[in-house]
């Protein structure tokens, strides 16, 4: 770091030069023929790099369509293609998986002279839009429905975006109650977020009576329910309580599966009258 003049120890030093000696955990300051050594508490200090732009600028460029050189295609709920435009560099910085895809597709686009195009066919366009918004704003608006919340977490896991993955995990854990546990447990089975599946399973094992009494309990698929009742960590008052829960599950499953299950996942947990 250089400056024309500065004050140090009561003396004015022209042409000051500073650099960090990481091996000795100290700053060296040199100017003219004098040298000073300044000790710092490196264990409490965190050096932050100078940032040449703000996130608001990136978001503005995205909204205004400035310098966009990437097209991300995904499917809508009706099956049609939906395209989102972004910047290759920004998306490559956000995801190492996207970086490799972009590098490969850019080599192909050079020969055709076109824009770099990436297709995420198995991901809904609403989820991709939330992902792009997170990359450019640093924030994520969580979905009101559980199915898409976990779809966002699954995409973050697939693209190796750790910050978004952690945001989804934190949000899901905040929403975990006896009323939501069964829905979360079912949705987490194929989410690519094993820590959430284990967290929900542990909660269900410890609060089986309350979780099984909620109407959403019937959304559990048979293999998930089998894993739950076979777990040695299951905490119940008696075997009869487990049997009664299984009977209720069987009756509701036959009456409401699968359409009502899909509706529960789409709309999220609701309050039910006992």
PDB file of C-alpha atoms in Angstrom:
ATOM      1  CA  UNK A   1       0.000   0.000   0.000  1.00  0.00           C
ATOM      2  CA  UNK A   2       1.516   3.354  -0.982  1.00  0.00           C
ATOM      3  CA  UNK A   3       0.777   6.964  -0.127  1.00  0.00           C
ATOM      4  CA  UNK A   4       2.501  10.283  -0.734  1.00  0.00           C
ATOM      5  CA  UNK A   5       2.773  11.180   2.944  1.00  0.00           C
ATOM      6  CA  UNK A   6       1.532   9.959   6.287  1.00  0.00           C
ATOM      7  CA  UNK A   7       2.022  10.510  10.004  1.00  0.00           C
ATOM      8  CA  UNK A   8       3.639   7.735  11.991  1.00  0.00           C
ATOM      9  CA  UNK A   9       4.893   8.018  15.549  1.00  0.00           C
ATOM     10  CA  UNK A  10       4.610  11.797  15.412  1.00  0.00           C
ATOM     11  CA  UNK A  11       6.757  12.047  12.272  1.00  0.00           C
ATOM     12  CA  UNK A  12       5.646  12.777   8.731  1.00  0.00           C
ATOM     13  CA  UNK A  13       6.982  10.171   6.336  1.00  0.00           C
ATOM     14  CA  UNK A  14       6.857  10.809   2.547  1.00  0.00           C
ATOM     15  CA  UNK A  15       6.582   8.036  -0.024  1.00  0.00           C
ATOM     16  CA  UNK A  16       5.355   5.597   2.610  1.00  0.00           C
ATOM     17  CA  UNK A  17       5.262   1.914   1.729  1.00  0.00           C
ATOM     18  CA  UNK A  18       3.589  -0.809   3.776  1.00  0.00           C
ATOM     19  CA  UNK A  19       3.528  -4.556   3.357  1.00  0.00           C
ATOM     20  CA  UNK A  20       2.433  -7.535   5.413  1.00  0.00           C
ATOM     21  CA  UNK A  21       4.948 -10.085   6.599  1.00  0.00           C
ATOM     22  CA  UNK A  22       2.672 -13.083   7.252  1.00  0.00           C
ATOM     23  CA  UNK A  23       5.502 -15.249   8.530  1.00  0.00           C
ATOM     24  CA  UNK A  24       6.125 -12.858  11.457  1.00  0.00           C
ATOM     25  CA  UNK A  25       2.518 -11.643  11.869  1.00  0.00           C
ATOM     26  CA  UNK A  26       3.498  -7.996  11.555  1.00  0.00           C
ATOM     27  CA  UNK A  27       3.316  -4.977   9.277  1.00  0.00           C
ATOM     28  CA  UNK A  28       6.512  -3.396   8.016  1.00  0.00           C
ATOM     29  CA  UNK A  29       6.467   0.284   7.184  1.00  0.00           C
ATOM     30  CA  UNK A  30       9.284   1.766   5.135  1.00  0.00           C
ATOM     31  CA  UNK A  31       9.911   5.345   4.097  1.00  0.00           C
ATOM     32  CA  UNK A  32      13.111   7.181   3.256  1.00  0.00           C
ATOM     33  CA  UNK A  33      15.935   5.665   5.334  1.00  0.00           C
ATOM     34  CA  UNK A  34      13.840   4.819   8.412  1.00  0.00           C
ATOM     35  CA  UNK A  35      11.981   1.605   9.172  1.00  0.00           C
ATOM     36  CA  UNK A  36       9.321   0.825  11.748  1.00  0.00           C
ATOM     37  CA  UNK A  37       7.764  -2.447  12.710  1.00  0.00           C
ATOM     38  CA  UNK A  38       4.160  -2.517  13.896  1.00  0.00           C
ATOM     39  CA  UNK A  39       2.810  -5.515  15.777  1.00  0.00           C
ATOM     40  CA  UNK A  40      -0.811  -6.474  15.218  1.00  0.00           C
ATOM     41  CA  UNK A  41      -3.102  -9.048  16.798  1.00  0.00           C
ATOM     42  CA  UNK A  42      -3.373 -11.273  13.750  1.00  0.00           C
ATOM     43  CA  UNK A  43      -5.484 -13.835  15.528  1.00  0.00           C
ATOM     44  CA  UNK A  44      -8.290 -11.263  15.830  1.00  0.00           C
ATOM     45  CA  UNK A  45      -7.711  -9.430  12.556  1.00  0.00           C
ATOM     46  CA  UNK A  46      -9.320 -10.279   9.257  1.00  0.00           C
ATOM     47  CA  UNK A  47      -7.998  -8.672   6.107  1.00  0.00           C
ATOM     48  CA  UNK A  48     -10.759  -7.954   3.627  1.00  0.00           C
ATOM     49  CA  UNK A  49      -9.965  -7.462  -0.061  1.00  0.00           C
ATOM     50  CA  UNK A  50     -10.964  -4.216  -1.688  1.00  0.00           C
ATOM     51  CA  UNK A  51     -14.212  -4.678  -3.630  1.00  0.00           C
ATOM     52  CA  UNK A  52     -14.433  -2.848  -6.922  1.00  0.00           C
ATOM     53  CA  UNK A  53     -18.214  -3.171  -7.283  1.00  0.00           C
ATOM     54  CA  UNK A  54     -21.400  -3.545  -5.302  1.00  0.00           C
ATOM     55  CA  UNK A  55     -23.949  -6.337  -5.567  1.00  0.00           C
ATOM     56  CA  UNK A  56     -26.538  -3.711  -6.462  1.00  0.00           C
ATOM     57  CA  UNK A  57     -24.510  -2.906  -9.582  1.00  0.00           C
ATOM     58  CA  UNK A  58     -24.511  -6.537 -10.698  1.00  0.00           C
ATOM     59  CA  UNK A  59     -28.239  -6.812 -10.107  1.00  0.00           C
ATOM     60  CA  UNK A  60     -28.827  -3.610 -12.060  1.00  0.00           C
ATOM     61  CA  UNK A  61     -26.801  -4.950 -14.981  1.00  0.00           C
ATOM     62  CA  UNK A  62     -28.873  -8.117 -14.919  1.00  0.00           C
ATOM     63  CA  UNK A  63     -32.172  -6.228 -14.824  1.00  0.00           C
ATOM     64  CA  UNK A  64     -31.107  -3.901 -17.632  1.00  0.00           C
ATOM     65  CA  UNK A  65     -29.737  -6.716 -19.780  1.00  0.00           C
ATOM     66  CA  UNK A  66     -26.242  -5.248 -19.935  1.00  0.00           C
ATOM     67  CA  UNK A  67     -23.381  -7.416 -21.273  1.00  0.00           C
ATOM     68  CA  UNK A  68     -25.317 -10.651 -20.846  1.00  0.00           C
ATOM     69  CA  UNK A  69     -23.506 -13.512 -22.579  1.00  0.00           C
ATOM     70  CA  UNK A  70     -25.113 -16.592 -21.029  1.00  0.00           C
ATOM     71  CA  UNK A  71     -28.510 -18.209 -21.558  1.00  0.00           C
ATOM     72  CA  UNK A  72     -29.816 -20.710 -19.002  1.00  0.00           C
ATOM     73  CA  UNK A  73     -32.719 -22.835 -20.198  1.00  0.00           C
ATOM     74  CA  UNK A  74     -35.055 -24.771 -17.939  1.00  0.00           C
ATOM     75  CA  UNK A  75     -38.558 -26.228 -18.039  1.00  0.00           C
ATOM     76  CA  UNK A  76     -41.703 -24.543 -16.761  1.00  0.00           C
ATOM     77  CA  UNK A  77     -44.378 -26.481 -14.868  1.00  0.00           C
ATOM     78  CA  UNK A  78     -46.231 -26.878 -18.174  1.00  0.00           C
ATOM     79  CA  UNK A  79     -43.173 -28.384 -19.863  1.00  0.00           C
ATOM     80  CA  UNK A  80     -42.170 -25.492 -22.114  1.00  0.00           C
ATOM     81  CA  UNK A  81     -38.673 -24.029 -22.289  1.00  0.00           C
ATOM     82  CA  UNK A  82     -37.965 -20.875 -20.264  1.00  0.00           C
ATOM     83  CA  UNK A  83     -34.770 -18.865 -20.844  1.00  0.00           C
ATOM     84  CA  UNK A  84     -32.910 -16.666 -18.369  1.00  0.00           C
ATOM     85  CA  UNK A  85     -29.969 -14.453 -19.328  1.00  0.00           C
ATOM     86  CA  UNK A  86     -26.929 -13.909 -17.118  1.00  0.00           C
ATOM     87  CA  UNK A  87     -23.172 -13.300 -17.231  1.00  0.00           C
ATOM     88  CA  UNK A  88     -20.799 -16.211 -17.802  1.00  0.00           C
ATOM     89  CA  UNK A  89     -18.184 -14.852 -15.422  1.00  0.00           C
ATOM     90  CA  UNK A  90     -20.589 -14.234 -12.535  1.00  0.00           C
ATOM     91  CA  UNK A  91     -22.219 -17.659 -12.781  1.00  0.00           C
ATOM     92  CA  UNK A  92     -18.825 -19.350 -13.134  1.00  0.00           C
ATOM     93  CA  UNK A  93     -17.645 -17.644  -9.944  1.00  0.00           C
ATOM     94  CA  UNK A  94     -20.751 -18.819  -8.098  1.00  0.00           C
ATOM     95  CA  UNK A  95     -20.527 -22.497  -9.060  1.00  0.00           C
ATOM     96  CA  UNK A  96     -17.540 -24.676  -9.990  1.00  0.00           C
ATOM     97  CA  UNK A  97     -19.935 -27.011 -11.767  1.00  0.00           C
ATOM     98  CA  UNK A  98     -21.324 -24.193 -13.899  1.00  0.00           C
ATOM     99  CA  UNK A  99     -17.790 -22.969 -14.538  1.00  0.00           C
ATOM    100  CA  UNK A 100     -16.848 -26.271 -16.176  1.00  0.00           C
ATOM    101  CA  UNK A 101     -20.081 -26.311 -18.174  1.00  0.00           C
ATOM    102  CA  UNK A 102     -19.564 -22.726 -19.326  1.00  0.00           C
ATOM    103  CA  UNK A 103     -15.963 -23.341 -20.392  1.00  0.00           C
ATOM    104  CA  UNK A 104     -17.059 -26.335 -22.443  1.00  0.00           C
ATOM    105  CA  UNK A 105     -20.022 -24.585 -24.011  1.00  0.00           C
ATOM    106  CA  UNK A 106     -17.963 -21.468 -24.765  1.00  0.00           C
ATOM    107  CA  UNK A 107     -15.574 -23.536 -26.862  1.00  0.00           C
ATOM    108  CA  UNK A 108     -18.567 -24.718 -28.863  1.00  0.00           C
ATOM    109  CA  UNK A 109     -20.110 -21.257 -29.126  1.00  0.00           C
ATOM    110  CA  UNK A 110     -16.912 -19.750 -30.528  1.00  0.00           C
ATOM    111  CA  UNK A 111     -17.244 -21.873 -33.638  1.00  0.00           C
ATOM    112  CA  UNK A 112     -20.901 -20.917 -34.063  1.00  0.00           C
ATOM    113  CA  UNK A 113     -20.506 -17.296 -32.999  1.00  0.00           C
ATOM    114  CA  UNK A 114     -23.488 -17.544 -30.660  1.00  0.00           C
ATOM    115  CA  UNK A 115     -24.262 -17.032 -26.987  1.00  0.00           C
ATOM    116  CA  UNK A 116     -23.266 -19.661 -24.432  1.00  0.00           C
ATOM    117  CA  UNK A 117     -26.316 -21.825 -23.701  1.00  0.00           C
ATOM    118  CA  UNK A 118     -26.745 -24.164 -20.713  1.00  0.00           C
ATOM    119  CA  UNK A 119     -29.766 -26.409 -20.298  1.00  0.00           C
ATOM    120  CA  UNK A 120     -31.055 -27.531 -16.892  1.00  0.00           C
ATOM    121  CA  UNK A 121     -33.980 -29.496 -18.233  1.00  0.00           C
ATOM    122  CA  UNK A 122     -34.891 -31.383 -15.050  1.00  0.00           C
ATOM    123  CA  UNK A 123     -35.062 -28.183 -12.921  1.00  0.00           C
ATOM    124  CA  UNK A 124     -38.183 -26.021 -12.863  1.00  0.00           C
ATOM    125  CA  UNK A 125     -37.733 -22.515 -14.220  1.00  0.00           C
ATOM    126  CA  UNK A 126     -38.976 -20.894 -10.979  1.00  0.00           C
ATOM    127  CA  UNK A 127     -36.207 -22.641  -9.056  1.00  0.00           C
ATOM    128  CA  UNK A 128     -33.561 -21.584 -11.584  1.00  0.00           C
ATOM    129  CA  UNK A 129     -34.805 -17.996 -11.364  1.00  0.00           C
ATOM    130  CA  UNK A 130     -34.416 -18.035  -7.569  1.00  0.00           C
ATOM    131  CA  UNK A 131     -30.911 -19.414  -7.959  1.00  0.00           C
ATOM    132  CA  UNK A 132     -29.864 -16.693 -10.410  1.00  0.00           C
ATOM    133  CA  UNK A 133     -31.383 -14.048  -8.152  1.00  0.00           C
ATOM    134  CA  UNK A 134     -29.363 -15.391  -5.217  1.00  0.00           C
ATOM    135  CA  UNK A 135     -26.124 -15.222  -7.195  1.00  0.00           C
ATOM    136  CA  UNK A 136     -26.674 -11.567  -8.114  1.00  0.00           C
ATOM    137  CA  UNK A 137     -28.131 -10.273  -4.842  1.00  0.00           C
ATOM    138  CA  UNK A 138     -26.580 -12.457  -2.169  1.00  0.00           C
ATOM    139  CA  UNK A 139     -30.048 -13.094  -0.724  1.00  0.00           C
ATOM    140  CA  UNK A 140     -32.679 -15.702  -1.358  1.00  0.00           C
ATOM    141  CA  UNK A 141     -36.446 -15.419  -1.087  1.00  0.00           C
ATOM    142  CA  UNK A 142     -37.515 -18.755   0.289  1.00  0.00           C
ATOM    143  CA  UNK A 143     -40.428 -20.489  -1.351  1.00  0.00           C
ATOM    144  CA  UNK A 144     -43.764 -20.660   0.445  1.00  0.00           C
ATOM    145  CA  UNK A 145     -44.062 -24.342  -0.484  1.00  0.00           C
ATOM    146  CA  UNK A 146     -41.778 -27.083   0.745  1.00  0.00           C
ATOM    147  CA  UNK A 147     -41.383 -28.922  -2.531  1.00  0.00           C
ATOM    148  CA  UNK A 148     -39.702 -25.989  -4.259  1.00  0.00           C
ATOM    149  CA  UNK A 149     -37.662 -25.122  -1.176  1.00  0.00           C
ATOM    150  CA  UNK A 150     -36.074 -28.552  -1.334  1.00  0.00           C
ATOM    151  CA  UNK A 151     -35.740 -28.313  -5.115  1.00  0.00           C
ATOM    152  CA  UNK A 152     -33.664 -25.166  -4.574  1.00  0.00           C
ATOM    153  CA  UNK A 153     -31.503 -27.008  -2.050  1.00  0.00           C
ATOM    154  CA  UNK A 154     -31.080 -29.903  -4.453  1.00  0.00           C
ATOM    155  CA  UNK A 155     -29.973 -27.519  -7.213  1.00  0.00           C
ATOM    156  CA  UNK A 156     -27.515 -25.831  -4.838  1.00  0.00           C
ATOM    157  CA  UNK A 157     -26.074 -29.232  -3.979  1.00  0.00           C
ATOM    158  CA  UNK A 158     -25.839 -30.247  -7.637  1.00  0.00           C
ATOM    159  CA  UNK A 159     -24.081 -27.022  -8.633  1.00  0.00           C
ATOM    160  CA  UNK A 160     -21.896 -27.024  -5.498  1.00  0.00           C
ATOM    161  CA  UNK A 161     -23.057 -23.621  -4.226  1.00  0.00           C
ATOM    162  CA  UNK A 162     -22.390 -24.009  -0.524  1.00  0.00           C
ATOM    163  CA  UNK A 163     -23.763 -20.665   0.621  1.00  0.00           C
ATOM    164  CA  UNK A 164     -27.174 -21.299  -0.954  1.00  0.00           C
ATOM    165  CA  UNK A 165     -27.199 -24.858   0.339  1.00  0.00           C
ATOM    166  CA  UNK A 166     -26.611 -23.598   3.880  1.00  0.00           C
ATOM    167  CA  UNK A 167     -29.385 -21.010   3.504  1.00  0.00           C
ATOM    168  CA  UNK A 168     -31.889 -23.674   2.490  1.00  0.00           C
ATOM    169  CA  UNK A 169     -30.832 -25.974   5.332  1.00  0.00           C
ATOM    170  CA  UNK A 170     -31.141 -23.154   7.871  1.00  0.00           C
ATOM    171  CA  UNK A 171     -34.594 -22.158   6.614  1.00  0.00           C
ATOM    172  CA  UNK A 172     -35.883 -25.736   6.701  1.00  0.00           C
ATOM    173  CA  UNK A 173     -34.606 -26.234  10.245  1.00  0.00           C
ATOM    174  CA  UNK A 174     -36.347 -23.064  11.407  1.00  0.00           C
ATOM    175  CA  UNK A 175     -39.658 -24.368  10.047  1.00  0.00           C
ATOM    176  CA  UNK A 176     -39.345 -27.799  11.677  1.00  0.00           C
ATOM    177  CA  UNK A 177     -42.218 -28.563  14.067  1.00  0.00           C
ATOM    178  CA  UNK A 178     -44.390 -31.570  14.840  1.00  0.00           C
ATOM    179  CA  UNK A 179     -46.845 -30.267  12.220  1.00  0.00           C
ATOM    180  CA  UNK A 180     -44.243 -29.976   9.454  1.00  0.00           C
ATOM    181  CA  UNK A 181     -41.958 -32.886  10.294  1.00  0.00           C
ATOM    182  CA  UNK A 182     -43.696 -35.586   8.235  1.00  0.00           C
ATOM    183  CA  UNK A 183     -43.847 -33.397   5.138  1.00  0.00           C
ATOM    184  CA  UNK A 184     -40.214 -32.369   5.556  1.00  0.00           C
ATOM    185  CA  UNK A 185     -39.092 -35.939   6.166  1.00  0.00           C
ATOM    186  CA  UNK A 186     -40.755 -37.140   2.970  1.00  0.00           C
ATOM    187  CA  UNK A 187     -39.463 -34.225   0.875  1.00  0.00           C
ATOM    188  CA  UNK A 188     -35.902 -34.510   2.195  1.00  0.00           C
ATOM    189  CA  UNK A 189     -35.542 -38.150   1.138  1.00  0.00           C
ATOM    190  CA  UNK A 190     -34.553 -37.176  -2.416  1.00  0.00           C
ATOM    191  CA  UNK A 191     -33.323 -33.623  -1.784  1.00  0.00           C
ATOM    192  CA  UNK A 192     -29.587 -34.316  -1.846  1.00  0.00           C
ATOM    193  CA  UNK A 193     -29.385 -32.833   1.674  1.00  0.00           C
ATOM    194  CA  UNK A 194     -28.640 -35.831   3.936  1.00  0.00           C
ATOM    195  CA  UNK A 195     -28.055 -33.664   7.001  1.00  0.00           C
ATOM    196  CA  UNK A 196     -31.655 -32.455   6.784  1.00  0.00           C
ATOM    197  CA  UNK A 197     -33.027 -35.957   6.336  1.00  0.00           C
ATOM    198  CA  UNK A 198     -31.172 -37.097   9.449  1.00  0.00           C
ATOM    199  CA  UNK A 199     -32.316 -34.003  11.387  1.00  0.00           C
ATOM    200  CA  UNK A 200     -35.961 -34.603  10.485  1.00  0.00           C
ATOM    201  CA  UNK A 201     -35.702 -38.322  11.178  1.00  0.00           C
ATOM    202  CA  UNK A 202     -34.230 -37.654  14.627  1.00  0.00           C
ATOM    203  CA  UNK A 203     -37.003 -35.156  15.402  1.00  0.00           C
ATOM    204  CA  UNK A 204     -39.674 -37.655  14.311  1.00  0.00           C
ATOM    205  CA  UNK A 205     -38.121 -40.392  16.450  1.00  0.00           C
ATOM    206  CA  UNK A 206     -38.041 -38.154  19.501  1.00  0.00           C
ATOM    207  CA  UNK A 207     -41.548 -36.742  18.980  1.00  0.00           C
ATOM    208  CA  UNK A 208     -43.320 -39.669  17.351  1.00  0.00           C
ATOM    209  CA  UNK A 209     -46.598 -39.239  19.230  1.00  0.00           C
ATOM    210  CA  UNK A 210     -47.052 -35.616  18.140  1.00  0.00           C
ATOM    211  CA  UNK A 211     -45.768 -36.142  14.597  1.00  0.00           C
ATOM    212  CA  UNK A 212     -47.957 -39.196  13.945  1.00  0.00           C
ATOM    213  CA  UNK A 213     -51.041 -37.419  15.341  1.00  0.00           C
ATOM    214  CA  UNK A 214     -50.868 -34.712  12.695  1.00  0.00           C
ATOM    215  CA  UNK A 215     -52.898 -35.294   9.479  1.00  0.00           C
ATOM    216  CA  UNK A 216     -49.772 -34.719   7.348  1.00  0.00           C
ATOM    217  CA  UNK A 217     -48.355 -37.980   8.722  1.00  0.00           C
ATOM    218  CA  UNK A 218     -50.248 -39.834   6.001  1.00  0.00           C
ATOM    219  CA  UNK A 219     -47.985 -38.285   3.334  1.00  0.00           C
ATOM    220  CA  UNK A 220     -45.126 -40.568   4.342  1.00  0.00           C
ATOM    221  CA  UNK A 221     -44.378 -43.279   1.830  1.00  0.00           C
ATOM    222  CA  UNK A 222     -44.267 -46.829   3.126  1.00  0.00           C
ATOM    223  CA  UNK A 223     -40.485 -47.213   2.938  1.00  0.00           C
ATOM    224  CA  UNK A 224     -39.972 -43.978   4.905  1.00  0.00           C
ATOM    225  CA  UNK A 225     -42.442 -45.125   7.530  1.00  0.00           C
ATOM    226  CA  UNK A 226     -40.747 -48.527   7.730  1.00  0.00           C
ATOM    227  CA  UNK A 227     -37.382 -46.862   8.363  1.00  0.00           C
ATOM    228  CA  UNK A 228     -38.968 -44.712  11.046  1.00  0.00           C
ATOM    229  CA  UNK A 229     -40.665 -47.447  13.097  1.00  0.00           C
ATOM    230  CA  UNK A 230     -37.720 -49.853  12.708  1.00  0.00           C
ATOM    231  CA  UNK A 231     -35.205 -47.367  14.110  1.00  0.00           C
ATOM    232  CA  UNK A 232     -33.902 -48.305  17.560  1.00  0.00           C
ATOM    233  CA  UNK A 233     -33.974 -44.641  18.570  1.00  0.00           C
ATOM    234  CA  UNK A 234     -37.782 -44.480  18.375  1.00  0.00           C
ATOM    235  CA  UNK A 235     -39.247 -43.001  21.562  1.00  0.00           C
ATOM    236  CA  UNK A 236     -42.829 -44.118  22.264  1.00  0.00           C
ATOM    237  CA  UNK A 237     -44.884 -44.852  25.347  1.00  0.00           C
ATOM    238  CA  UNK A 238     -45.857 -48.335  24.145  1.00  0.00           C
ATOM    239  CA  UNK A 239     -45.987 -50.598  21.126  1.00  0.00           C
ATOM    240  CA  UNK A 240     -49.742 -50.068  21.031  1.00  0.00           C
ATOM    241  CA  UNK A 241     -49.138 -46.369  20.276  1.00  0.00           C
ATOM    242  CA  UNK A 242     -47.060 -47.333  17.260  1.00  0.00           C
ATOM    243  CA  UNK A 243     -49.717 -49.765  16.064  1.00  0.00           C
ATOM    244  CA  UNK A 244     -52.445 -47.134  16.363  1.00  0.00           C
ATOM    245  CA  UNK A 245     -50.351 -44.678  14.361  1.00  0.00           C
ATOM    246  CA  UNK A 246     -49.813 -47.277  11.639  1.00  0.00           C
ATOM    247  CA  UNK A 247     -53.542 -47.971  11.451  1.00  0.00           C
ATOM    248  CA  UNK A 248     -54.326 -44.272  11.075  1.00  0.00           C
ATOM    249  CA  UNK A 249     -51.612 -43.968   8.437  1.00  0.00           C
ATOM    250  CA  UNK A 250     -53.065 -46.904   6.494  1.00  0.00           C
ATOM    251  CA  UNK A 251     -56.582 -45.490   6.522  1.00  0.00           C
ATOM    252  CA  UNK A 252     -55.491 -41.994   5.435  1.00  0.00           C
ATOM    253  CA  UNK A 253     -53.114 -43.391   2.840  1.00  0.00           C
ATOM    254  CA  UNK A 254     -55.890 -45.358   1.166  1.00  0.00           C
ATOM    255  CA  UNK A 255     -58.245 -42.363   1.209  1.00  0.00           C
ATOM    256  CA  UNK A 256     -55.870 -39.565   0.265  1.00  0.00           C
ATOM    257  CA  UNK A 257     -52.770 -40.787  -1.561  1.00  0.00           C
ATOM    258  CA  UNK A 258     -51.301 -39.639  -3.869  1.00  0.00           C
ATOM    259  CA  UNK A 259     -53.108 -36.454  -4.918  1.00  0.00           C
ATOM    260  CA  UNK A 260     -53.459 -34.981  -1.442  1.00  0.00           C
ATOM    261  CA  UNK A 261     -49.820 -35.704  -0.696  1.00  0.00           C
ATOM    262  CA  UNK A 262     -48.726 -33.689  -3.704  1.00  0.00           C
ATOM    263  CA  UNK A 263     -51.049 -30.887  -2.620  1.00  0.00           C
ATOM    264  CA  UNK A 264     -49.545 -30.892   0.896  1.00  0.00           C
ATOM    265  CA  UNK A 265     -46.044 -30.576  -0.526  1.00  0.00           C
ATOM    266  CA  UNK A 266     -47.043 -27.816  -2.921  1.00  0.00           C
ATOM    267  CA  UNK A 267     -48.991 -25.701  -0.448  1.00  0.00           C
ATOM    268  CA  UNK A 268     -46.832 -26.390   2.591  1.00  0.00           C
ATOM    269  CA  UNK A 269     -47.987 -27.212   6.103  1.00  0.00           C
ATOM    270  CA  UNK A 270     -51.307 -25.858   7.321  1.00  0.00           C
ATOM    271  CA  UNK A 271     -52.966 -25.681  10.678  1.00  0.00           C
ATOM    272  CA  UNK A 272     -55.470 -28.495  11.215  1.00  0.00           C
ATOM    273  CA  UNK A 273     -58.182 -28.854  13.789  1.00  0.00           C
ATOM    274  CA  UNK A 274     -57.784 -31.840  16.063  1.00  0.00           C
TER     275      UNK A 274
END
